[in-house]
Amino acid sequence: MRIEEITASTRLCGIIGDPVEHSVSPAMHNAAFSHLNLNYVYLPFHVSKENLPGAIAGIRSLNFKGVNITVPHKSAVIPYLDEIDTLAEGIGAVNTIVNENRILRGYNTDAPGFLHMLLLEGIDPSQKKIAILGAGGAAKAIAFILADKGSRLTILNRHLERAEKLAGAILHTFRKDVVARELNEKNLRVTLEDSEILINTTSVGMFPHSTEILVPPDMLRSGLTVIDIIYNPPKTRLLVEAEKRGLKTINGVDMLVAQGAIAFNLWTGKEAPLLEMKSAVTRALKAYED
Ligand code: ATR
């Protein structure tokens, strides 16, 4: 759909965050809407903490079809919604809102998106030994979905208390033991010697600090699959080092597209065009680099 074709029946979607300027979600979703010729548009909204309640009220009053919620509002938004999906409630974070006749329902598509992406890559996480770096919001979504699928998790975090808190939440919800360790070289070495998959959920290596890496490259032993949820740059130093050693890698662009595809399906009822979404993200990231 072209901009001149917007009418009163055009459905509105968007993303609410602070900051939101560098989000590639508008490019990704608008490319998907165009590809399927859907009468939808997706816009970015920079909303501060104080303005969040007003923004959510606006979604309802202006009858948006839905929005994505990003940093730092994924937990703060919950009290303003009418209903919350069980998985999102357990994780304590909503990244997608759907408006159905002015009833706002919150979902977490990060977690199922991550799982879907693993399955597409031919990885069945059940019983796999998985090391997760970080214990923030993104780590929680990933750890919950993996624990639910029966993975054996070790969480390593700079501040041990946060890793322990996440391990405790998993024990409480899934009755499953999770190892929590302080993120240091010794613990990393011990953990990686006995892991099949490594997932970086921290911001280390993200633009503009693209040369940073948490894992000494010699610890990336053969047989390990390395996943980084950072999508800018698409290939972090961690993934470059892993590729050099011939390891299987998965990058954050795939995860971004996977969570976006589930949100797209919730808003439109249609199957998301994954390839178009991925190339729109890649183009947007490139434009941002130039
Ligand atoms: P998100 O919701 O994106 O996961 P977050 O809740 O701010 O963001 O979590 C960021 C994660 O990156 C945390 O695990 C953080 O470690 P701490 O909990 O110890 O702060 C981790 N992180 C950020 N910078 C880091 C660094 N320089 N070294 C190690 N870990 C870092």
Coordinates of N, CA and C and ligand atoms in Angstrom, one line a residue, residues 71 133-139 157-159 162 183 201-204 212 214, ligand 1:
V71 N 12.0 -1.8 24.9 CA 12.8 -1.3 26.1 C 12.4 0.2 26.3
L133 N 24.2 -16.4 28.6 CA 24.9 -15.3 29.1 C 24.0 -14.1 29.3
G134 N 23.8 -13.6 30.6 CA 22.9 -12.6 30.9 C 21.7 -13.1 31.6
A135 N 21.1 -12.1 32.4 CA 19.9 -12.5 33.2 C 18.9 -11.4 33.2
G136 N 18.8 -10.6 32.1 CA 17.9 -9.5 32.0 C 16.6 -10.0 31.4
G137 N 15.8 -9.0 30.9 CA 14.5 -9.4 30.3 C 14.5 -10.4 29.2
A138 N 15.5 -10.2 28.3 CA 15.6 -11.0 27.1 C 16.0 -12.4 27.5
A139 N 16.9 -12.5 28.5 CA 17.3 -13.8 29.0 C 16.1 -14.6 29.7
N157 N 25.8 -14.7 34.8 CA 25.6 -13.2 34.8 C 26.6 -12.5 35.6
R158 N 27.0 -11.3 35.1 CA 27.9 -10.4 35.8 C 27.6 -10.3 37.3
H159 N 26.3 -9.9 37.5 CA 25.8 -9.9 38.9 C 25.1 -11.2 39.2
R162 N 21.3 -11.7 40.1 CA 20.2 -11.7 39.1 C 20.1 -13.0 38.4
L183 N 29.4 -14.6 36.0 CA 30.0 -14.6 34.7 C 31.5 -14.2 34.9
T201 N 22.7 -13.1 25.6 CA 21.5 -12.2 25.7 C 21.9 -10.8 26.2
T202 N 23.2 -10.6 26.5 CA 23.7 -9.4 27.0 C 23.9 -8.4 25.9
S203 N 24.1 -7.1 26.2 CA 24.3 -6.1 25.2 C 25.8 -6.0 24.8
V204 N 26.7 -6.9 25.3 CA 28.1 -6.8 25.0 C 28.3 -7.2 23.5
E212 N 33.6 -5.7 21.1 CA 33.6 -6.3 22.4 C 33.1 -7.8 22.3
L214 N 32.4 -11.3 25.2 CA 32.4 -11.8 26.6 C 33.2 -13.1 26.7
Ligands
ATR1 P1 17.4 -6.9 28.4 O1 16.0 -6.6 28.8 O2 17.7 -6.4 27.0 O3 17.9 -8.3 28.6 P2 18.7 -5.8 30.7 O4 17.6 -6.2 31.6 O5 19.3 -4.4 31.0 O6 18.3 -5.8 29.2 O7 19.9 -6.9 30.8 C1 21.2 -6.7 30.2 C2 22.0 -7.9 30.5 O8 23.3 -7.6 29.9 C3 22.3 -8.2 32.0 O9 22.4 -9.5 32.2 C4 23.6 -7.4 32.2 O10 24.3 -8.0 33.3 P3 24.0 -7.4 34.8 O11 22.7 -8.0 35.2 O12 25.1 -8.0 35.7 O13 24.0 -6.0 34.8 C5 24.3 -7.8 31.0 N1 25.4 -6.9 30.7 C6 25.4 -5.6 30.2 N2 26.6 -5.1 30.1 C7 27.5 -6.1 30.5 C8 28.9 -6.2 30.5 N3 29.7 -5.2 30.2 N4 29.5 -7.3 31.0 C9 28.7 -8.4 31.3 N5 27.3 -8.3 31.3 C10 26.7 -7.2 30.8

